[in-house]
DNA sequence: TTGACAATTTTCCAATCAGGATCATTATGT
DNA sequence: ACATAATGATCCTGATTGGAAAATTGTCAA
């Protein structure tokens, strides 16, 4: 049944969690370590919880954060099948760092499983690049122009010509630099997981 | 990045989100609607946020709750820990269908989250192509050579030139055909792997 | 049905903290 | 020196926690 207008508050969610498990406020209080009075107030929307309490709740009650915040429940949210986004480099969201020049594609599409990024590489040596980069997830890099040298934590450096690609575990330290004899190189990268890029350490380390 | 003992506070998380996107506090403030002073305090762990602010943040910044709370998400954990695979078109696993000529890259790497495929397109019209294709997951297609016409279930056809890409929900019917005036087209596709059943459905539909 | 009586829930209150505005200070880069 | 970014220091209103006291609800025997 359609998710009728009722905007699910934290109180609603908490109450449903509690009754679903047949707990009294006292029991829930014991399990969560949050006083009965507070729980009561939350359930009546006279109060919400702050970060620490939410975390405490999620941990002690063994529930996921996404359960506390009303996110699409496959029961209530009619899965909109059919989204798409066209990505061109000049419509891309551009982010510049010392080593890279990122062009995030299709940023209008949220919550995607993969992040496509066109990247211009500037560094010409591992030394110039600096520390290897690590982040969550996996990535696939495909060379569009020039030639790229892939440095990783556990392998010897390897060169990729235009038209070649590499797939790697992003949590393994890695760095892409322009190969000998080239000024620049352009690659298409696709990163798995968490929306909106995972290039955190890139930016913080080399921004 | 190894999940070293560092206790992931809200401040830590927020800071990494911010630097990952290359935002200043001011920019992040504008995007999120939360004052700079508050953001600064949060990042320095002199403050946390309460339910409504967290929700506001997650909505305005288009990030998921699970990103705000650093919970190891199996969604983001690499399945190919510390591994890599180089993919060239001539080492690819080739699969031929009526409409496409697939070159599966990096097939030596199992259990990956994404499947990179170089595809040569032969069909020149939706009619010639036949029924639209549907399968689980999402895909990003990038045009390497020629020009491609993207037909989908819910959108008008659109043409992609070399260097352009499209990201779409694969469960929406789709078909790629060569655009007018071109003999063939070559695209790089990356499919989110829901895992490996993909190859089967592709092959059964067009084999 | 009524009157204990206990369990559960809600209200009340005090201490603390979140949230925001403003000004001062310290880099950093132009 | 100048603009921008980041941080710190106040100050203030309103929200949050949590303990304890009231109110509600449920149970059961007479």
Short mmCIF file of C-alpha atoms (C1' of nucleotides) in Angstrom, two decimals:
data_model
loop_
_atom_site.label_atom_id
_atom_site.label_comp_id
_atom_site.label_asym_id
_atom_site.label_seq_id
_atom_site.Cartn_x
_atom_site.Cartn_y
_atom_site.Cartn_z
CA UNK A 1 0.00 0.00 0.00
CA UNK A 2 1.23 3.35 -0.92
CA UNK A 3 3.17 5.23 1.66
CA UNK A 4 0.39 7.65 2.46
CA UNK A 5 1.29 11.14 3.49
CA UNK A 6 2.43 10.19 6.97
CA UNK A 7 6.01 11.36 7.25
CA UNK A 8 7.55 8.74 9.45
CA UNK A 9 9.11 10.40 12.43
CA UNK A 10 11.76 8.92 14.65
CA UNK A 11 9.05 8.33 17.21
CA UNK A 12 7.00 6.32 14.78
CA UNK A 13 9.95 4.21 13.82
CA UNK A 14 11.04 3.59 17.38
CA UNK A 15 7.59 2.66 18.47
CA UNK A 16 7.21 0.19 15.67
CA UNK A 17 10.57 -1.34 16.46
CA UNK A 18 9.55 -1.72 20.06
CA UNK A 19 6.13 -3.18 19.49
CA UNK A 20 7.43 -5.41 16.75
CA UNK A 21 9.68 -7.01 19.35
CA UNK A 22 7.08 -6.92 22.07
CA UNK A 23 9.26 -4.88 24.38
CA UNK A 24 8.09 -2.56 27.11
CA UNK A 25 9.74 0.80 27.46
CA UNK A 26 11.57 -0.56 30.48
CA UNK A 27 12.91 -3.50 28.53
CA UNK A 28 13.93 -1.33 25.66
CA UNK A 29 15.55 1.02 28.09
CA UNK A 30 17.53 -1.82 29.63
CA UNK A 31 18.64 -3.06 26.25
CA UNK A 32 19.54 0.31 24.87
CA UNK A 33 20.79 2.06 27.97
CA UNK A 34 18.51 4.99 27.32
CA UNK A 35 16.18 6.01 30.15
CA UNK A 36 12.53 5.14 29.95
CA UNK A 37 11.48 8.73 30.15
CA UNK A 38 13.57 9.66 27.15
CA UNK A 39 12.25 6.79 25.11
CA UNK A 40 8.72 7.78 25.95
CA UNK A 41 9.28 11.31 24.85
CA UNK A 42 10.86 10.19 21.62
CA UNK A 43 7.93 7.97 20.80
CA UNK A 44 5.63 10.91 21.24
CA UNK A 45 7.73 13.13 19.04
CA UNK A 46 8.37 15.48 21.92
CA UNK A 47 12.03 14.73 21.49
CA UNK A 48 14.43 13.36 18.96
CA UNK A 49 17.80 11.80 19.55
CA UNK A 50 21.26 13.06 18.85
CA UNK A 51 24.11 11.33 17.11
CA UNK A 52 25.50 9.52 20.12
CA UNK A 53 22.15 8.22 21.21
CA UNK A 54 21.27 7.07 17.75
CA UNK A 55 24.54 5.26 17.48
CA UNK A 56 24.09 3.77 20.91
CA UNK A 57 20.65 2.62 19.96
CA UNK A 58 21.71 1.10 16.69
CA UNK A 59 24.54 -0.77 18.34
CA UNK A 60 22.86 -1.99 21.50
CA UNK A 61 19.68 -3.00 19.73
CA UNK A 62 21.55 -4.33 16.78
CA UNK A 63 19.61 -2.40 14.21
CA UNK A 64 20.86 -0.58 11.17
CA UNK A 65 20.96 3.16 10.89
CA UNK A 66 18.81 2.96 7.82
CA UNK A 67 16.12 1.44 9.99
CA UNK A 68 16.08 4.44 12.29
CA UNK A 69 15.77 6.82 9.41
CA UNK A 70 12.85 6.05 7.23
CA UNK A 71 14.44 5.13 3.99
CA UNK A 72 12.57 3.46 1.24
CA UNK A 73 11.18 0.30 2.54
CA UNK A 74 10.68 -1.94 -0.41
CA UNK A 75 7.18 -2.47 0.89
CA UNK A 76 6.20 1.16 0.76
CA UNK A 77 8.43 2.61 -1.92
CA UNK A 78 7.42 1.67 -5.41
CA UNK A 79 10.84 1.10 -6.87
CA UNK A 80 11.13 3.49 -9.73
CA UNK A 81 12.76 1.36 -12.30
CA UNK A 82 14.19 3.42 -15.02
CA UNK A 83 16.59 6.18 -14.35
CA UNK A 84 19.33 7.28 -16.61
CA UNK A 85 21.81 10.10 -16.94
CA UNK A 86 23.91 11.22 -19.85
CA UNK A 87 27.44 12.22 -19.03
CA UNK A 88 29.68 14.48 -21.05
CA UNK A 89 32.98 15.85 -19.89
CA UNK A 90 31.90 19.45 -20.15
CA UNK A 91 28.84 18.88 -18.03
CA UNK A 92 30.90 17.00 -15.50
CA UNK A 93 31.57 18.19 -11.99
CA UNK A 94 35.22 19.12 -11.97
CA UNK A 95 37.54 18.61 -9.06
CA UNK A 96 41.19 19.50 -9.29
CA UNK A 97 44.02 18.13 -7.22
CA UNK A 98 47.78 18.17 -7.58
CA UNK A 99 47.92 14.90 -9.40
CA UNK A 100 44.54 14.60 -11.01
CA UNK A 101 41.86 16.59 -12.67
CA UNK A 102 38.58 14.81 -12.03
CA UNK A 103 35.42 15.09 -14.07
CA UNK A 104 32.62 13.39 -12.21
CA UNK A 105 30.03 12.21 -14.69
CA UNK A 106 26.32 11.79 -14.20
CA UNK A 107 26.30 13.54 -10.85
CA UNK A 108 22.61 14.23 -11.22
CA UNK A 109 21.94 10.56 -10.67
CA UNK A 110 22.13 9.85 -6.98
CA UNK A 111 22.60 6.63 -5.16
CA UNK A 112 24.27 4.86 -7.96
CA UNK A 113 26.32 1.75 -7.48
CA UNK A 114 29.19 3.01 -9.58
CA UNK A 115 30.84 6.37 -9.99
CA UNK A 116 32.16 7.17 -13.46
CA UNK A 117 34.94 9.70 -13.54
CA UNK A 118 37.05 10.99 -16.38
CA UNK A 119 40.43 11.91 -15.02
CA UNK A 120 43.32 13.81 -16.46
CA UNK A 121 46.57 12.72 -14.94
CA UNK A 122 49.41 15.13 -14.43
CA UNK A 123 52.00 13.51 -12.21
CA UNK A 124 54.89 11.90 -14.07
CA UNK A 125 56.47 9.79 -11.38
CA UNK A 126 55.56 8.04 -8.19
CA UNK A 127 57.81 10.44 -6.33
CA UNK A 128 56.07 13.45 -7.78
CA UNK A 129 52.73 11.83 -7.00
CA UNK A 130 53.42 11.39 -3.33
CA UNK A 131 51.85 8.81 -1.07
CA UNK A 132 49.79 6.04 -2.56
CA UNK A 133 46.07 6.46 -2.40
CA UNK A 134 43.71 4.08 -0.64
CA UNK A 135 39.98 4.11 -0.31
CA UNK A 136 37.06 1.80 0.03
CA UNK A 137 35.75 -0.28 -2.79
CA UNK A 138 37.05 -1.29 -6.15
CA UNK A 139 37.81 0.58 -9.32
CA UNK A 140 38.28 0.00 -12.98
CA UNK A 141 40.48 2.37 -14.94
CA UNK A 142 40.57 2.55 -18.71
CA UNK A 143 43.11 4.61 -20.62
CA UNK A 144 41.51 6.95 -23.14
CA UNK A 145 44.54 9.00 -24.17
CA UNK A 146 48.25 8.70 -23.60
CA UNK A 147 49.91 6.03 -21.57
CA UNK A 148 49.64 5.50 -17.85
CA UNK A 149 51.89 3.91 -15.31
CA UNK A 150 50.06 2.12 -12.52
CA UNK A 151 51.83 1.98 -9.20
CA UNK A 152 50.35 -0.22 -6.51
CA UNK A 153 51.25 -1.38 -3.09
CA UNK A 154 51.59 -5.06 -3.87
CA UNK A 155 52.65 -5.19 -7.51
CA UNK A 156 55.41 -3.89 -9.68
CA UNK A 157 54.46 -0.81 -11.66
CA UNK A 158 52.86 -1.57 -14.96
CA UNK A 159 52.21 0.56 -18.02
CA UNK A 160 48.84 0.77 -19.70
CA UNK A 161 48.51 2.00 -23.26
CA UNK A 162 45.44 3.64 -24.70
CA UNK A 163 42.66 1.12 -24.85
CA UNK A 164 43.87 -0.94 -21.94
CA UNK A 165 42.36 -1.11 -18.50
CA UNK A 166 43.02 -2.30 -15.01
CA UNK A 167 40.72 -3.47 -12.26
CA UNK A 168 41.87 -3.19 -8.71
CA UNK A 169 41.00 -3.24 -5.06
CA UNK A 170 40.97 0.40 -4.11
CA UNK A 171 42.02 -0.30 -0.56
CA UNK A 172 45.36 -1.38 -1.93
CA UNK A 173 47.55 1.69 -2.24
CA UNK A 174 47.60 2.96 -5.80
CA UNK A 175 48.78 5.86 -7.91
CA UNK A 176 48.41 6.67 -11.58
CA UNK A 177 51.10 8.67 -13.28
CA UNK A 178 51.76 9.64 -16.89
CA UNK A 179 54.18 7.27 -18.60
CA UNK A 180 57.52 8.34 -20.03
CA UNK A 181 57.32 10.34 -23.18
CA UNK A 182 53.82 11.67 -22.65
CA UNK A 183 52.72 15.04 -21.42
CA UNK A 184 49.40 14.02 -20.02
CA UNK A 185 47.05 11.12 -19.97
CA UNK A 186 43.29 10.79 -19.86
CA UNK A 187 41.55 7.86 -18.22
CA UNK A 188 38.01 6.79 -17.60
CA UNK A 189 37.58 5.40 -14.12
CA UNK A 190 34.63 3.71 -12.55
CA UNK A 191 34.59 3.33 -8.79
CA UNK A 192 32.34 0.96 -6.97
CA UNK A 193 30.20 1.80 -4.00
CA UNK A 194 29.26 4.71 -1.83
CA UNK A 195 27.76 7.50 -3.81
CA UNK A 196 29.53 10.70 -4.70
CA UNK A 197 33.02 9.50 -5.15
CA UNK A 198 35.37 7.88 -2.77
CA UNK A 199 38.35 9.87 -3.62
CA UNK A 200 38.56 11.15 -0.13
CA UNK A 201 42.14 10.48 0.64
CA UNK A 202 43.08 11.72 -2.77
CA UNK A 203 41.65 15.06 -2.02
CA UNK A 204 42.74 15.36 1.53
CA UNK A 205 46.21 14.08 0.84
CA UNK A 206 46.85 15.81 -2.41
CA UNK A 207 44.30 18.55 -2.64
CA UNK B 1 42.67 2.77 3.92
CA UNK B 2 42.99 0.28 6.70
CA UNK B 3 40.40 0.83 9.36
CA UNK B 4 42.96 1.61 11.99
CA UNK B 5 41.91 2.00 15.59
CA UNK B 6 40.87 5.57 14.93
CA UNK B 7 37.43 5.96 16.53
CA UNK B 8 35.33 7.31 13.70
CA UNK B 9 33.55 10.29 15.14
CA UNK B 10 30.94 12.28 13.33
CA UNK B 11 33.52 15.00 12.91
CA UNK B 12 35.91 12.65 11.18
CA UNK B 13 33.25 11.43 8.84
CA UNK B 14 32.00 14.88 7.99
CA UNK B 15 35.46 16.16 7.34
CA UNK B 16 36.24 13.35 4.97
CA UNK B 17 33.00 13.88 3.12
CA UNK B 18 33.83 17.51 2.77
CA UNK B 19 37.39 17.10 1.60
CA UNK B 20 36.40 14.24 -0.63
CA UNK B 21 34.24 16.67 -2.54
CA UNK B 22 36.67 19.50 -2.28
CA UNK B 23 34.23 21.74 -0.50
CA UNK B 24 35.07 24.58 1.81
CA UNK B 25 33.11 24.92 5.02
CA UNK B 26 31.26 27.78 3.41
CA UNK B 27 30.27 25.70 0.42
CA UNK B 28 29.20 22.82 2.55
CA UNK B 29 27.24 25.22 4.66
CA UNK B 30 25.44 26.54 1.60
CA UNK B 31 24.66 23.07 0.36
CA UNK B 32 23.52 21.71 3.67
CA UNK B 33 21.90 24.75 5.19
CA UNK B 34 23.93 24.34 8.34
CA UNK B 35 26.01 27.34 9.46
CA UNK B 36 29.75 27.32 9.11
CA UNK B 37 30.28 27.72 12.82
CA UNK B 38 28.27 24.61 13.51
CA UNK B 39 30.05 22.58 10.85
CA UNK B 40 33.39 23.65 12.21
CA UNK B 41 32.41 22.63 15.69
CA UNK B 42 31.20 19.29 14.46
CA UNK B 43 34.38 18.60 12.58
CA UNK B 44 36.36 19.29 15.72
CA UNK B 45 34.17 17.02 17.77
CA UNK B 46 33.04 19.89 19.93
CA UNK B 47 29.53 19.14 18.84
CA UNK B 48 27.51 16.38 17.34
CA UNK B 49 24.26 16.60 15.46
CA UNK B 50 20.78 15.52 16.33
CA UNK B 51 18.29 13.57 14.29
CA UNK B 52 16.80 16.39 12.29
CA UNK B 53 20.15 17.86 11.37
CA UNK B 54 21.48 14.51 10.33
CA UNK B 55 18.47 13.98 8.16
CA UNK B 56 18.80 17.44 6.70
CA UNK B 57 22.43 16.76 5.96
CA UNK B 58 21.76 13.44 4.34
CA UNK B 59 19.06 14.87 2.15
CA UNK B 60 20.65 18.12 1.08
CA UNK B 61 24.00 16.50 0.46
CA UNK B 62 22.55 13.39 -1.04
CA UNK B 63 24.44 11.04 1.17
CA UNK B 64 23.15 8.01 2.91
CA UNK B 65 22.77 7.70 6.64
CA UNK B 66 25.15 4.79 6.71
CA UNK B 67 27.77 7.16 5.39
CA UNK B 68 27.28 9.49 8.32
CA UNK B 69 27.67 6.66 10.74
CA UNK B 70 30.87 4.86 9.93
CA UNK B 71 29.55 1.37 9.92
CA UNK B 72 31.47 -1.09 7.83
CA UNK B 73 29.14 -1.64 5.05
CA UNK B 74 29.54 -4.85 3.20
CA UNK B 75 28.34 -2.83 0.28
CA UNK B 76 31.57 -0.97 0.13
CA UNK B 77 34.03 -3.58 1.29
CA UNK B 78 36.16 -4.79 -1.57
CA UNK B 79 35.59 -8.31 -2.66
CA UNK B 80 38.88 -8.40 -4.47
CA UNK B 81 41.10 -7.49 -1.55
CA UNK B 82 44.57 -6.60 -2.59
CA UNK B 83 44.16 -7.87 -6.08
CA UNK B 84 44.25 -6.38 -9.51
CA UNK B 85 43.83 -7.44 -13.06
CA UNK B 86 44.96 -5.85 -16.28
CA UNK B 87 42.49 -5.95 -19.10
CA UNK B 88 43.27 -5.70 -22.78
CA UNK B 89 40.84 -6.36 -25.54
CA UNK B 90 42.84 -9.19 -27.02
CA UNK B 91 43.05 -11.02 -23.73
CA UNK B 92 39.35 -10.52 -23.15
CA UNK B 93 36.80 -13.28 -23.11
CA UNK B 94 34.82 -12.83 -26.27
CA UNK B 95 31.12 -13.43 -26.55
CA UNK B 96 29.30 -12.85 -29.79
CA UNK B 97 25.61 -12.17 -30.23
CA UNK B 98 23.50 -10.82 -33.06
CA UNK B 99 23.73 -7.25 -31.92
CA UNK B 100 26.87 -7.12 -29.90
CA UNK B 101 30.35 -8.43 -29.75
CA UNK B 102 31.36 -8.54 -26.10
CA UNK B 103 34.88 -8.54 -24.77
CA UNK B 104 34.78 -9.27 -21.06
CA UNK B 105 37.80 -7.73 -19.40
CA UNK B 106 39.62 -8.91 -16.31
CA UNK B 107 37.81 -12.20 -16.19
CA UNK B 108 40.60 -13.68 -14.11
CA UNK B 109 39.35 -11.59 -11.23
CA UNK B 110 36.34 -13.31 -9.72
CA UNK B 111 33.77 -11.84 -7.41
CA UNK B 112 34.22 -8.31 -8.49
CA UNK B 113 31.62 -5.63 -7.91
CA UNK B 114 31.77 -4.35 -11.44
CA UNK B 115 32.09 -6.03 -14.80
CA UNK B 116 34.02 -4.10 -17.44
CA UNK B 117 33.14 -5.01 -20.99
CA UNK B 118 34.27 -3.60 -24.29
CA UNK B 119 31.49 -4.03 -26.77
CA UNK B 120 31.36 -3.66 -30.52
CA UNK B 121 27.90 -2.73 -31.64
CA UNK B 122 26.54 -3.92 -34.94
CA UNK B 123 22.83 -3.23 -35.03
CA UNK B 124 21.84 -0.03 -36.83
CA UNK B 125 18.26 0.41 -35.70
CA UNK B 126 15.98 -0.50 -32.89
CA UNK B 127 14.00 -2.70 -35.26
CA UNK B 128 17.06 -4.58 -36.32
CA UNK B 129 18.07 -4.90 -32.68
CA UNK B 130 14.86 -6.55 -31.61
CA UNK B 131 13.48 -6.57 -28.10
CA UNK B 132 14.97 -4.30 -25.52
CA UNK B 133 17.33 -5.85 -23.04
CA UNK B 134 16.71 -5.92 -19.31
CA UNK B 135 18.80 -7.28 -16.51
CA UNK B 136 19.58 -6.65 -12.91
CA UNK B 137 21.77 -3.84 -11.74
CA UNK B 138 23.09 -0.69 -13.29
CA UNK B 139 25.46 0.05 -16.10
CA UNK B 140 27.62 2.82 -17.38
CA UNK B 141 28.39 2.95 -21.09
CA UNK B 142 31.10 5.10 -22.59
CA UNK B 143 31.54 5.54 -26.33
CA UNK B 144 35.08 4.82 -27.50
CA UNK B 145 34.60 4.88 -31.26
CA UNK B 146 31.80 5.95 -33.55
CA UNK B 147 28.46 7.20 -32.39
CA UNK B 148 25.79 5.27 -30.57
CA UNK B 149 22.06 5.62 -30.33
CA UNK B 150 20.63 4.69 -26.95
CA UNK B 151 17.11 3.33 -26.96
CA UNK B 152 15.40 2.87 -23.64
CA UNK B 153 12.03 1.95 -22.38
CA UNK B 154 11.17 5.23 -20.73
CA UNK B 155 13.10 7.86 -22.67
CA UNK B 156 13.37 9.08 -26.19
CA UNK B 157 16.35 7.70 -28.05
CA UNK B 158 19.47 9.74 -27.59
CA UNK B 159 22.72 9.82 -29.52
CA UNK B 160 26.11 9.61 -27.84
CA UNK B 161 29.24 10.72 -29.59
CA UNK B 162 32.70 9.43 -28.89
CA UNK B 163 33.73 10.53 -25.42
CA UNK B 164 30.23 10.66 -24.03
CA UNK B 165 28.67 8.25 -21.62
CA UNK B 166 25.38 7.22 -20.14
CA UNK B 167 24.50 5.70 -16.80
CA UNK B 168 21.29 3.74 -16.51
CA UNK B 169 19.24 1.35 -14.53
CA UNK B 170 19.70 -1.91 -16.36
CA UNK B 171 16.28 -3.18 -15.43
CA UNK B 172 14.84 -0.55 -17.71
CA UNK B 173 14.71 -1.95 -21.21
CA UNK B 174 17.63 -0.74 -23.27
CA UNK B 175 19.33 -1.24 -26.60
CA UNK B 176 22.44 0.26 -28.14
CA UNK B 177 22.63 0.67 -31.86
CA UNK B 178 25.09 2.32 -34.21
CA UNK B 179 24.08 5.85 -35.15
CA UNK B 180 23.34 6.96 -38.70
CA UNK B 181 26.38 7.32 -40.86
CA UNK B 182 28.59 4.95 -38.96
CA UNK B 183 29.48 1.39 -39.76
CA UNK B 184 30.22 0.25 -36.27
CA UNK B 185 30.70 1.62 -32.82
CA UNK B 186 32.83 0.59 -29.90
CA UNK B 187 31.82 1.20 -26.31
CA UNK B 188 33.24 0.50 -22.91
CA UNK B 189 30.58 -0.68 -20.52
CA UNK B 190 30.76 -1.29 -16.82
CA UNK B 191 27.96 -3.25 -15.22
CA UNK B 192 27.32 -3.47 -11.53
CA UNK B 193 27.59 -7.13 -10.88
CA UNK B 194 24.63 -8.70 -9.29
CA UNK B 195 26.89 -11.22 -9.67
CA UNK B 196 27.69 -13.15 -12.79
CA UNK B 197 24.11 -13.97 -13.62
CA UNK B 198 24.53 -11.04 -15.90
CA UNK B 199 26.65 -12.82 -18.41
CA UNK B 200 24.08 -15.56 -18.63
CA UNK B 201 21.16 -13.28 -19.29
CA UNK B 202 23.05 -11.37 -21.90
CA UNK B 203 23.99 -14.52 -23.66
CA UNK B 204 20.61 -16.12 -23.46
CA UNK B 205 18.88 -13.06 -24.79
CA UNK B 206 21.07 -12.61 -27.78
CA UNK B 207 22.90 -15.86 -28.16
"C1'" DT C 1 -18.05 -4.44 40.14
"C1'" DT C 2 -14.87 -2.80 43.06
"C1'" DG C 3 -10.59 -2.00 45.40
"C1'" DA C 4 -5.93 -2.88 46.04
"C1'" DC C 5 -1.59 -3.44 43.84
"C1'" DA C 6 1.99 -3.68 40.53
"C1'" DA C 7 3.66 -2.69 36.09
"C1'" DT C 8 3.86 0.58 32.57
"C1'" DT C 9 3.85 4.99 30.85
"C1'" DT C 10 3.82 9.93 31.07
"C1'" DT C 11 4.87 14.39 33.16
"C1'" DC C 12 7.83 17.55 35.73
"C1'" DC C 13 12.14 19.62 36.61
"C1'" DA C 14 17.17 20.64 36.56
"C1'" DA C 15 21.46 20.22 34.20
"C1'" DT C 16 23.53 19.89 30.09
"C1'" DC C 17 24.11 20.29 25.18
"C1'" DA C 18 22.82 21.53 20.32
"C1'" DG C 19 22.42 25.25 17.00
"C1'" DG C 20 23.22 29.55 15.38
"C1'" DA C 21 24.97 34.42 15.25
"C1'" DT C 22 28.91 37.46 15.66
"C1'" DC C 23 33.55 38.95 16.28
"C1'" DA C 24 38.47 38.03 16.74
"C1'" DT C 25 42.49 35.35 15.20
"C1'" DT C 26 45.36 32.67 12.35
"C1'" DA C 27 46.96 30.77 8.24
"C1'" DT C 28 47.29 30.56 2.98
"C1'" DG C 29 47.53 32.31 -1.26
"C1'" DT C 30 47.35 36.60 -4.64
"C1'" DA D 1 48.30 44.46 2.11
"C1'" DC D 2 44.30 41.97 0.70
"C1'" DA D 3 40.82 38.34 0.17
"C1'" DT D 4 39.58 33.67 1.48
"C1'" DA D 5 39.43 29.76 4.56
"C1'" DA D 6 39.58 27.82 8.92
"C1'" DT D 7 39.36 28.04 13.71
"C1'" DG D 8 38.26 29.93 18.45
"C1'" DA D 9 35.67 32.50 21.75
"C1'" DT D 10 31.33 34.32 23.47
"C1'" DC D 11 26.68 34.49 24.12
"C1'" DC D 12 22.02 33.09 23.74
"C1'" DT D 13 17.74 30.40 22.77
"C1'" DG D 14 15.81 26.27 22.61
"C1'" DA D 15 16.32 21.20 22.62
"C1'" DT D 16 18.13 16.87 24.84
"C1'" DT D 17 18.91 13.80 28.76
"C1'" DG D 18 17.83 11.58 32.77
"C1'" DG D 19 16.13 11.06 37.57
"C1'" DA D 20 12.05 11.17 40.25
"C1'" DA D 21 7.39 11.85 40.88
"C1'" DA D 22 2.66 11.54 39.06
"C1'" DA D 23 -0.68 9.35 36.12
"C1'" DT D 24 -2.32 5.61 33.56
"C1'" DT D 25 -3.27 0.90 32.59
"C1'" DG D 26 -3.75 -3.93 33.64
"C1'" DT D 27 -4.52 -7.87 36.85
"C1'" DC D 28 -6.82 -10.40 40.23
"C1'" DA D 29 -9.21 -11.56 44.39
"C1'" DA D 30 -13.23 -10.66 47.15
#
